[in-house]
Amino acid sequence: MPYSASTNIFSDILPSDDVLSQCIHCGMCLSACPTYELTKLERSSPRGRIKMIRSVANAEIPVSNIFAEEMNFCLDCQACETACPAGVRYGKLVEAARVFVDETFRKNSLKVRIKRFLLRRILADKNNLKLVSRVLRIYQRSFIKNIFEIFGVLRIFSRHLSEISKLAPKISGFFSDEKISLFSFPDAEVKYKTAFHFGCVMNVAFAEVNLDTIEVLKAYACEVYTPSEQVCCGSLHAHNGDIDFAKKLAGKNIDAFKQEKFEYLISNSAGCGAFMKDYGYLLKDDAEYSERAEMFSAKVKDVTEFLYAKNPARKLMPVSVTAVYQDACHLVHSQKIKNEPRELLKSIPGLILKETEGADVCCGSAGIYNVSRIEDSLHFLKRKVENINKVKPSLVIISNPGCLSQIAFGTEKLDHKVEVMHLVSVLRGSLYNDFSQKWKSSI
Amino acid sequence: MTNALKEKIKNIVGPKNFFDSEEDRLCYSFDATPVYQQLPEAVVFPESEEQISQILRLANHELFNVVPRGAGTGLSGGAIPVENCVVIVMTKWNKILEIDNNNLTATVQPGVVTAVLQNEVEKIGLFYPPDPGSMNVCTIGGNVANNAGGLRGLKYGVTKNYVLGTEMILPNGDLLKTGGKNMKDTAGYNLRDFIVGSEGTLGIITKILLRLIPKPTESVTILAYFDKLTFSAKAVSNIIASHITPSMMEFLDNTTINCVEDFTHIGLPRNSEAILLIEVDGRGSIVFEDSEIIKNILKKNNASFVKTEADLTEALKLKSARRSAFSALARRRPTTILEDATVPRSELPVMIEKVTEAGRKFNVTFGNFGHAGDGNLHPTCLTDERDKNEMERAHKAFDFIFNEAIKLGGTITGEHGTGLAKKQFLEKVTGIPGLEMMKKIKSVIDENNILNPGKIFSLSPRCEGTLPHNIRQFIPGK
Ligand SMILES: Cc1cc2nc3c(=O)[nH]c(=O)nc-3n(C[C@H](O)[C@H](O)[C@H](O)COP(=O)(O)OP(=O)(O)OC[C@H]3O[C@@H](n4cnc5c(N)ncnc54)[C@H](O)[C@@H]3O)c2cc1C
Ligand code: SF4
Ligand code: SF4
């Protein structure tokens, strides 16, 4: 059954007609869009998608398979938002459209139900996520994994499951929230009161990057407040059509971080940062939270954005490495943070930073896109890795967990010997002069 | 269109190149032109000249219409579907076939994106000057079909100055080759130049031979702020009269400055009434001497601030900011109707005044910007297609502007083409004999009027059927 703007459940998530009609279909976004580049079809372009969303909203066309396909094919990378001079907030439109799609197909799609179960019950619940991670950890370490892979057992379940299992980020040997105390203090005098959101995936799969973040913040004279009641930011839920649940998570986070305890809320995950900056918008009509959400969002800073604006209390020690930086979509396009990470890296003595073609083009990780649409994702990944390989760096620096495991997977798959690291780990190496003990990725 | 006929078309291009779902038809029902829209029956991506020929022959036989399309950034409605039509999209024809460093030419397929070609030739020290604001997206085929201009038109001319030859499938399915690598050619009528600007009504272009020039080695970008519109217009006239030809001389009024600044955050002066963005390029020290002279003229004409940007990345930022002007204006209102009136350059100050007058008289808001050095302005009406009353006033304001432009010896469109949007004004510019000649040519080349009919002009007595109409795309509350 087609849903229209007048169907009640959607009137609250559907952007108003003003937002929808802001697109003047000039096409200036086409060259920025990776999916249009791939198919050369208007329906896989931002302009075409907006047209379809508008028509669905207007009940001119039903929510069809093609519509669903194109909404899910979209990477939600928001490169089109950066390119659009008219200021169309495309991300909001596609996220609303995905709600349409899920609501329309939910009853008959096992996939939608599984996706929702995973997002709601696993990702959003720290303890469940840890439980699953422990199992994964054993799986990834043991020979069972090898035996499984040799016999291709995984293939029986799905043609792609074995690929996906490689893509799953390596589970850390410990979980970061268990090692970070409520307050961490710098050696020197406290200059800034910060809070730290340790994320869901970051916590279990990039625990060391989280510890590095705390160390780096300390080196910038920050007190770091890390309440353990915090939860997943909700971005993956919202990007995949589950806005209601995202709102719940947002509320929990707002309650968890006591506002009087910090001036800045630091995120080292671009997707989480971007989404938490949007809590104000997400909860704008919520009587209980709207005001606090606004205040909360105003304090959110990506770690690179925060550090760039401050001076370290420790000296940056020289390193010797040729590196490239790859933008995360949710930093460069959603948060418009492009120069800050590059300038931070350039301030490290001895680090030679090279630019690559398409540094700001999506790697195909895109939330859970690399799991839900693996073939498309691999296409985007391949191009990214080839561009990186052209300048032959020995280190690829990234500032977002999803891109980190995706690009590490890609460089390994295409057999390019290169290390992949989170930006804060590089900074930590230079600040504490232990670059050799860099985050060793075995991915 | 019957399913049997659709099957025939599908057989020609193959199922993977044929699209007729509701969604696909919807996505090709418009281009960048505001307000017009019509659904095609199908959309196809032919893979060879032969396939295009076959479709056109079939169209003559079965009497359906064919509309060629590039990237769909056109602003006069050239690529908007007409009744009972198939859209032929050329964007996958995107190969640069040859760059000839000895003859300074490039041979390209029509779907090559303009900026991609420019980057490629610049890598080996060559230069393809036409740079429409849409150059990151639009295709060379669309540029040739519309004879597109650009920011550098002032010194380097427009697309037609660079087309040496074309290959085109005629409406009857035959292949027509024109021009060649010769710098001179007087054999017969000049068919090549006649194809440039034909807006997809005379044939489907499949190959283009372009002239390249050596890339200028020096360039200086100058930015000047003005407190009054008239000061800036006067400065333009004085620069032209000083016999210096900058490569670009772009004008932005206060509304445009603010919208562009909202998008780019590069520090444009939000309070200035106008700015001029000027670029001088060439070889050797003369470039710097010329830029000094221009700076003096600007100051004499009451520029409140003049700055030179020697840094290339900064200059590039300014230029791409200017290129975003049209779309950036949509930040104010959802419908931006942009016009393309062009007057002899000496009349520019009068024309700028007239646009302001039109806004006042008909109570509509304009953002005004454009290629000041060419006398080619883009007064853009900021409106909302959902407001019928305001739309009517906007149309009246444009009638006024066109009539004033023609009175000043100008034309209704400098670079965007006639298409659907300007055809009602065409006769005023060409006169009756001109228009009649065009119609006769069209009916000889396209006997059954199947190729992009109803664009540029309507043929009578054969009627094109209903043409794309102004529809309200969204009915609030429905
Ligand atoms: C933001 C913006 C800025 C712009 N700035 C400028 C500017 O500065 N200067 C300027 O001149 N224009 C400008 N334009 C207008 C537009 O970009 C140009 O007219 C461009 O040449 C259109 O190219 P396209 O590939 O998008 O063609 P389309 O819009 O797809 O088609 C344009 C016309 O060409 C025909 N056509 C396309 N391909 C072929 C082919 N292979 N064979 C035969 N006919 C064909 C179509 O039928 C149609 O009539 C701008 C547009 C936008 C949206
Ligand atoms: S999203 Fe923006 S850039 Fe893309 S077509 Fe719409 S207005 Fe133009
Ligand atoms: S979000 Fe990315 S993939 Fe989706 S339409 Fe925009 S540019 Fe294309």
Short mmCIF file of N, CA and C in Angstrom, two decimals, chain A residues 4-6 14 16-32 36 38-44 47-49 51-67 81-88 339 357, chain B residues 19 21-24 26-37 45 69-73 89 91-92 94 133-137 259 263 323-336 384-386 471-478:
data_model
loop_
_atom_site.label_atom_id
_atom_site.label_comp_id
_atom_site.label_asym_id
_atom_site.label_seq_id
_atom_site.Cartn_x
_atom_site.Cartn_y
_atom_site.Cartn_z
N SER A 4 1.16 8.10 1.84
CA SER A 4 1.22 9.48 1.36
C SER A 4 1.47 10.40 2.53
N ALA A 5 1.70 11.66 2.17
CA ALA A 5 2.04 12.63 3.20
C ALA A 5 0.94 12.74 4.25
N SER A 6 -0.26 12.41 3.83
CA SER A 6 -1.35 12.61 4.77
C SER A 6 -1.50 11.42 5.74
N LEU A 14 8.22 13.42 7.80
CA LEU A 14 8.36 13.93 6.46
C LEU A 14 8.74 15.40 6.50
N SER A 16 8.84 19.18 5.55
CA SER A 16 7.70 19.95 5.06
C SER A 16 7.84 20.20 3.57
N ASP A 17 6.77 20.61 2.98
CA ASP A 17 6.78 20.87 1.55
C ASP A 17 7.85 21.89 1.18
N ASP A 18 8.11 22.83 2.07
CA ASP A 18 9.14 23.83 1.78
C ASP A 18 10.49 23.18 1.58
N VAL A 19 10.79 22.19 2.43
CA VAL A 19 12.07 21.51 2.29
C VAL A 19 12.12 20.74 0.97
N LEU A 20 11.00 20.08 0.66
CA LEU A 20 10.96 19.27 -0.56
C LEU A 20 11.06 20.11 -1.82
N SER A 21 10.48 21.30 -1.78
CA SER A 21 10.47 22.07 -3.02
C SER A 21 11.71 22.95 -3.17
N GLN A 22 12.63 22.84 -2.23
CA GLN A 22 13.81 23.68 -2.32
C GLN A 22 14.74 23.26 -3.46
N CYS A 23 14.67 21.99 -3.84
CA CYS A 23 15.51 21.51 -4.94
C CYS A 23 15.01 22.10 -6.25
N ILE A 24 15.89 22.83 -6.94
CA ILE A 24 15.47 23.44 -8.20
C ILE A 24 15.91 22.59 -9.39
N HIS A 25 16.19 21.36 -9.15
CA HIS A 25 16.63 20.39 -10.15
C HIS A 25 17.65 20.93 -11.14
N CYS A 26 18.66 21.65 -10.63
CA CYS A 26 19.68 22.21 -11.50
C CYS A 26 20.71 21.16 -11.91
N GLY A 27 20.83 20.10 -11.13
CA GLY A 27 21.77 19.04 -11.50
C GLY A 27 23.20 19.26 -11.04
N MET A 28 23.46 20.35 -10.30
CA MET A 28 24.84 20.63 -9.90
C MET A 28 25.42 19.55 -8.97
N CYS A 29 24.54 18.73 -8.39
CA CYS A 29 25.01 17.69 -7.48
C CYS A 29 25.38 16.40 -8.20
N LEU A 30 25.03 16.27 -9.47
CA LEU A 30 25.20 14.97 -10.13
C LEU A 30 26.65 14.49 -10.11
N SER A 31 27.59 15.40 -10.37
CA SER A 31 28.97 14.95 -10.49
C SER A 31 29.54 14.53 -9.13
N ALA A 32 28.89 14.91 -8.05
CA ALA A 32 29.41 14.53 -6.73
C ALA A 32 28.90 13.17 -6.29
N TYR A 36 25.31 7.80 -8.91
CA TYR A 36 25.00 8.27 -10.26
C TYR A 36 26.19 8.00 -11.18
N LEU A 38 28.11 5.65 -11.03
CA LEU A 38 28.15 4.22 -11.35
C LEU A 38 27.11 3.84 -12.40
N THR A 39 25.87 4.31 -12.25
CA THR A 39 24.80 3.85 -13.15
C THR A 39 24.48 4.83 -14.26
N LYS A 40 24.82 6.09 -14.07
CA LYS A 40 24.46 7.17 -15.00
C LYS A 40 22.95 7.28 -15.20
N LEU A 41 22.20 6.81 -14.23
CA LEU A 41 20.75 6.93 -14.30
C LEU A 41 20.27 8.02 -13.35
N GLU A 42 19.35 8.84 -13.81
CA GLU A 42 18.85 9.92 -12.95
C GLU A 42 18.25 9.37 -11.65
N ARG A 43 17.65 8.19 -11.72
CA ARG A 43 17.02 7.68 -10.51
C ARG A 43 18.04 7.33 -9.43
N SER A 44 19.30 7.13 -9.82
CA SER A 44 20.33 6.92 -8.80
C SER A 44 21.07 8.22 -8.49
N ARG A 47 19.22 14.33 -7.54
CA ARG A 47 18.12 15.06 -8.16
C ARG A 47 16.94 14.13 -8.46
N GLY A 48 17.24 12.93 -8.98
CA GLY A 48 16.18 11.97 -9.28
C GLY A 48 15.52 11.47 -8.01
N ARG A 49 16.35 11.19 -7.01
CA ARG A 49 15.78 10.67 -5.76
C ARG A 49 14.87 11.70 -5.11
N LYS A 51 13.20 13.98 -6.60
CA LYS A 51 11.97 14.01 -7.41
C LYS A 51 11.04 12.86 -7.01
N MET A 52 11.63 11.66 -6.85
CA MET A 52 10.80 10.51 -6.49
C MET A 52 10.21 10.67 -5.09
N ILE A 53 11.04 11.16 -4.17
CA ILE A 53 10.55 11.33 -2.79
C ILE A 53 9.38 12.32 -2.79
N ARG A 54 9.56 13.38 -3.56
CA ARG A 54 8.51 14.38 -3.63
C ARG A 54 7.22 13.77 -4.19
N SER A 55 7.38 12.93 -5.19
CA SER A 55 6.19 12.33 -5.80
C SER A 55 5.54 11.32 -4.86
N VAL A 56 6.35 10.58 -4.11
CA VAL A 56 5.78 9.65 -3.14
C VAL A 56 5.06 10.44 -2.04
N ALA A 57 5.70 11.49 -1.58
CA ALA A 57 5.11 12.30 -0.53
C ALA A 57 3.77 12.86 -0.99
N ASN A 58 3.70 13.11 -2.26
CA ASN A 58 2.51 13.71 -2.83
C ASN A 58 1.51 12.65 -3.30
N ALA A 59 1.82 11.38 -2.98
CA ALA A 59 0.98 10.25 -3.36
C ALA A 59 0.77 10.16 -4.87
N GLU A 60 1.73 10.66 -5.63
CA GLU A 60 1.62 10.54 -7.10
C GLU A 60 2.13 9.19 -7.57
N ILE A 61 3.13 8.66 -6.86
CA ILE A 61 3.58 7.31 -7.17
C ILE A 61 3.62 6.52 -5.86
N PRO A 62 3.46 5.20 -5.95
CA PRO A 62 3.52 4.39 -4.73
C PRO A 62 4.97 4.13 -4.32
N VAL A 63 5.13 3.63 -3.12
CA VAL A 63 6.45 3.18 -2.69
C VAL A 63 6.71 1.84 -3.37
N SER A 64 7.41 1.88 -4.48
CA SER A 64 7.59 0.69 -5.31
C SER A 64 8.92 0.03 -5.00
N ASN A 65 9.16 -1.08 -5.65
CA ASN A 65 10.46 -1.73 -5.48
C ASN A 65 11.60 -0.86 -5.97
N ILE A 66 11.40 -0.20 -7.09
CA ILE A 66 12.46 0.65 -7.61
C ILE A 66 12.76 1.78 -6.62
N PHE A 67 11.69 2.35 -6.09
CA PHE A 67 11.88 3.43 -5.11
C PHE A 67 12.70 2.91 -3.93
N GLU A 81 24.99 17.11 -0.57
CA GLU A 81 24.70 18.30 0.25
C GLU A 81 25.84 19.31 0.14
N THR A 82 27.06 18.79 0.13
CA THR A 82 28.20 19.70 -0.02
C THR A 82 28.16 20.38 -1.38
N ALA A 83 27.74 19.63 -2.40
CA ALA A 83 27.76 20.18 -3.75
C ALA A 83 26.59 21.11 -4.02
N CYS A 84 25.51 21.00 -3.27
CA CYS A 84 24.29 21.71 -3.63
C CYS A 84 24.32 23.18 -3.21
N PRO A 85 24.40 24.10 -4.17
CA PRO A 85 24.43 25.51 -3.81
C PRO A 85 23.13 25.98 -3.19
N ALA A 86 22.03 25.27 -3.49
CA ALA A 86 20.74 25.73 -3.00
C ALA A 86 20.51 25.35 -1.54
N GLY A 87 21.42 24.57 -0.97
CA GLY A 87 21.30 24.24 0.44
C GLY A 87 20.23 23.20 0.74
N VAL A 88 19.98 22.30 -0.20
CA VAL A 88 18.99 21.25 0.05
C VAL A 88 19.56 20.26 1.06
N ASN A 339 39.47 20.80 6.59
CA ASN A 339 40.85 21.27 6.82
C ASN A 339 41.40 20.88 8.17
N GLU A 357 43.40 11.57 -5.12
CA GLU A 357 42.17 11.85 -5.85
C GLU A 357 40.99 11.26 -5.05
N PHE B 19 14.37 1.90 -20.49
CA PHE B 19 13.72 2.14 -19.21
C PHE B 19 12.34 2.76 -19.44
N SER B 21 9.88 2.41 -16.60
CA SER B 21 9.13 2.38 -15.35
C SER B 21 8.63 3.79 -15.04
N GLU B 22 7.64 3.84 -14.21
CA GLU B 22 7.09 5.13 -13.81
C GLU B 22 8.19 6.01 -13.21
N GLU B 23 9.04 5.38 -12.39
CA GLU B 23 10.09 6.13 -11.71
C GLU B 23 11.08 6.72 -12.71
N ASP B 24 11.49 5.90 -13.68
CA ASP B 24 12.45 6.41 -14.65
C ASP B 24 11.86 7.51 -15.49
N LEU B 26 9.57 9.52 -14.66
CA LEU B 26 9.48 10.70 -13.80
C LEU B 26 10.82 11.42 -13.71
N CYS B 27 11.88 10.63 -13.56
CA CYS B 27 13.21 11.22 -13.36
C CYS B 27 13.75 11.88 -14.63
N TYR B 28 13.18 11.57 -15.77
CA TYR B 28 13.59 12.25 -17.01
C TYR B 28 12.50 13.17 -17.53
N SER B 29 11.59 13.56 -16.67
CA SER B 29 10.49 14.40 -17.13
C SER B 29 10.82 15.89 -17.07
N PHE B 30 12.05 16.20 -16.66
CA PHE B 30 12.40 17.62 -16.50
C PHE B 30 13.89 17.80 -16.76
N ASP B 31 14.33 19.03 -16.93
CA ASP B 31 15.76 19.33 -16.91
C ASP B 31 15.96 20.43 -15.87
N ALA B 32 16.91 21.33 -16.05
CA ALA B 32 17.13 22.33 -15.01
C ALA B 32 16.22 23.55 -15.17
N THR B 33 15.36 23.52 -16.17
CA THR B 33 14.47 24.65 -16.41
C THR B 33 13.34 24.64 -15.38
N PRO B 34 13.08 25.78 -14.75
CA PRO B 34 12.00 25.78 -13.78
C PRO B 34 10.64 25.55 -14.44
N VAL B 35 9.77 24.94 -13.69
CA VAL B 35 8.33 24.90 -13.97
C VAL B 35 7.85 23.90 -15.05
N TYR B 36 8.60 23.72 -16.15
CA TYR B 36 8.11 22.80 -17.20
C TYR B 36 8.36 21.35 -16.84
N GLN B 37 7.45 20.48 -17.24
CA GLN B 37 7.67 19.06 -17.06
C GLN B 37 6.69 18.24 -17.89
N PHE B 45 19.28 4.43 -23.69
CA PHE B 45 20.70 4.74 -23.75
C PHE B 45 21.31 3.95 -24.92
N ARG B 69 19.11 14.11 -25.14
CA ARG B 69 19.40 14.68 -23.84
C ARG B 69 20.85 14.43 -23.46
N GLY B 70 21.48 15.46 -22.88
CA GLY B 70 22.82 15.29 -22.30
C GLY B 70 22.63 15.12 -20.81
N ALA B 71 23.24 16.06 -20.03
CA ALA B 71 23.16 15.93 -18.58
C ALA B 71 21.89 16.54 -18.01
N GLY B 72 21.09 17.18 -18.85
CA GLY B 72 19.85 17.77 -18.35
C GLY B 72 20.08 18.98 -17.46
N THR B 73 21.09 19.81 -17.81
CA THR B 73 21.29 21.04 -17.05
C THR B 73 20.80 22.25 -17.83
N VAL B 89 19.32 9.37 -24.15
CA VAL B 89 20.30 9.98 -23.25
C VAL B 89 21.71 9.66 -23.73
N THR B 91 24.67 10.47 -22.10
CA THR B 91 25.73 10.63 -21.08
C THR B 91 26.73 9.48 -21.04
N LYS B 92 26.33 8.30 -21.53
CA LYS B 92 27.30 7.19 -21.49
C LYS B 92 28.30 7.25 -22.64
N ASN B 94 30.89 8.84 -23.21
CA ASN B 94 31.76 9.81 -22.53
C ASN B 94 33.25 9.56 -22.72
N GLY B 133 28.70 27.74 -16.21
CA GLY B 133 28.62 27.57 -14.77
C GLY B 133 28.40 26.11 -14.38
N SER B 134 27.80 25.36 -15.26
CA SER B 134 27.46 23.97 -15.00
C SER B 134 28.55 23.01 -15.45
N MET B 135 29.76 23.51 -15.74
CA MET B 135 30.76 22.68 -16.45
C MET B 135 31.15 21.38 -15.76
N ASN B 136 30.95 21.27 -14.45
CA ASN B 136 31.28 20.01 -13.78
C ASN B 136 30.28 18.91 -14.10
N VAL B 137 29.18 19.27 -14.70
CA VAL B 137 28.10 18.31 -14.92
C VAL B 137 27.69 18.22 -16.39
N CYS B 259 23.52 35.15 -1.15
CA CYS B 259 23.21 33.72 -1.31
C CYS B 259 24.48 32.91 -1.55
N PHE B 263 26.43 29.90 0.86
CA PHE B 263 26.86 28.58 0.41
C PHE B 263 28.36 28.37 0.59
N ARG B 323 30.21 30.46 -10.07
CA ARG B 323 29.50 29.44 -10.87
C ARG B 323 28.27 28.90 -10.14
N SER B 324 28.28 28.99 -8.82
CA SER B 324 27.15 28.45 -8.07
C SER B 324 26.01 29.45 -7.95
N ALA B 325 26.19 30.66 -8.52
CA ALA B 325 25.25 31.75 -8.25
C ALA B 325 23.79 31.38 -8.50
N PHE B 326 23.53 30.82 -9.67
CA PHE B 326 22.13 30.55 -10.02
C PHE B 326 21.47 29.63 -8.98
N SER B 327 22.14 28.52 -8.70
CA SER B 327 21.53 27.57 -7.76
C SER B 327 21.49 28.13 -6.35
N ALA B 328 22.51 28.90 -5.99
CA ALA B 328 22.55 29.45 -4.64
C ALA B 328 21.36 30.38 -4.38
N LEU B 329 20.89 31.03 -5.43
CA LEU B 329 19.76 31.94 -5.25
C LEU B 329 18.51 31.21 -4.76
N ALA B 330 18.48 29.88 -5.01
CA ALA B 330 17.31 29.10 -4.56
C ALA B 330 17.24 29.02 -3.04
N ARG B 331 18.29 29.49 -2.36
CA ARG B 331 18.23 29.54 -0.90
C ARG B 331 17.14 30.49 -0.43
N ARG B 332 16.84 31.50 -1.26
CA ARG B 332 15.83 32.48 -0.87
C ARG B 332 14.42 31.98 -1.07
N ARG B 333 14.16 31.52 -2.29
CA ARG B 333 12.82 31.06 -2.65
C ARG B 333 12.94 29.79 -3.48
N PRO B 334 11.92 28.94 -3.45
CA PRO B 334 12.06 27.63 -4.08
C PRO B 334 12.04 27.65 -5.61
N THR B 335 11.51 28.67 -6.23
CA THR B 335 11.51 28.69 -7.69
C THR B 335 12.36 29.85 -8.17
N THR B 336 13.37 29.53 -8.97
CA THR B 336 14.24 30.59 -9.46
C THR B 336 14.14 30.59 -10.98
N ASP B 384 7.92 31.53 -6.12
CA ASP B 384 7.46 30.23 -5.65
C ASP B 384 6.35 29.80 -6.57
N GLU B 385 6.58 28.70 -7.29
CA GLU B 385 5.61 28.32 -8.29
C GLU B 385 4.24 28.01 -7.70
N ARG B 386 4.19 27.80 -6.38
CA ARG B 386 2.91 27.52 -5.74
C ARG B 386 2.07 28.78 -5.58
N ILE B 471 3.29 22.98 -14.84
CA ILE B 471 2.42 22.28 -13.91
C ILE B 471 2.80 22.68 -12.50
N ARG B 472 1.86 22.54 -11.63
CA ARG B 472 2.21 22.70 -10.22
C ARG B 472 2.70 21.35 -9.79
N GLN B 473 3.94 21.28 -9.43
CA GLN B 473 4.50 19.97 -9.16
C GLN B 473 4.02 19.42 -7.83
N PHE B 474 3.62 20.28 -6.97
CA PHE B 474 3.25 19.81 -5.65
C PHE B 474 2.07 20.61 -5.17
N ILE B 475 1.04 19.90 -4.80
CA ILE B 475 -0.14 20.61 -4.34
C ILE B 475 -0.22 20.48 -2.83
N PRO B 476 0.01 21.56 -2.11
CA PRO B 476 0.07 21.46 -0.66
C PRO B 476 -1.26 20.93 -0.11
N GLY B 477 -1.15 20.09 0.88
CA GLY B 477 -2.34 19.63 1.57
C GLY B 477 -3.08 18.53 0.86
N LYS B 478 -2.59 18.18 -0.35
CA LYS B 478 -3.31 17.14 -1.09
C LYS B 478 -3.10 15.77 -0.44
#
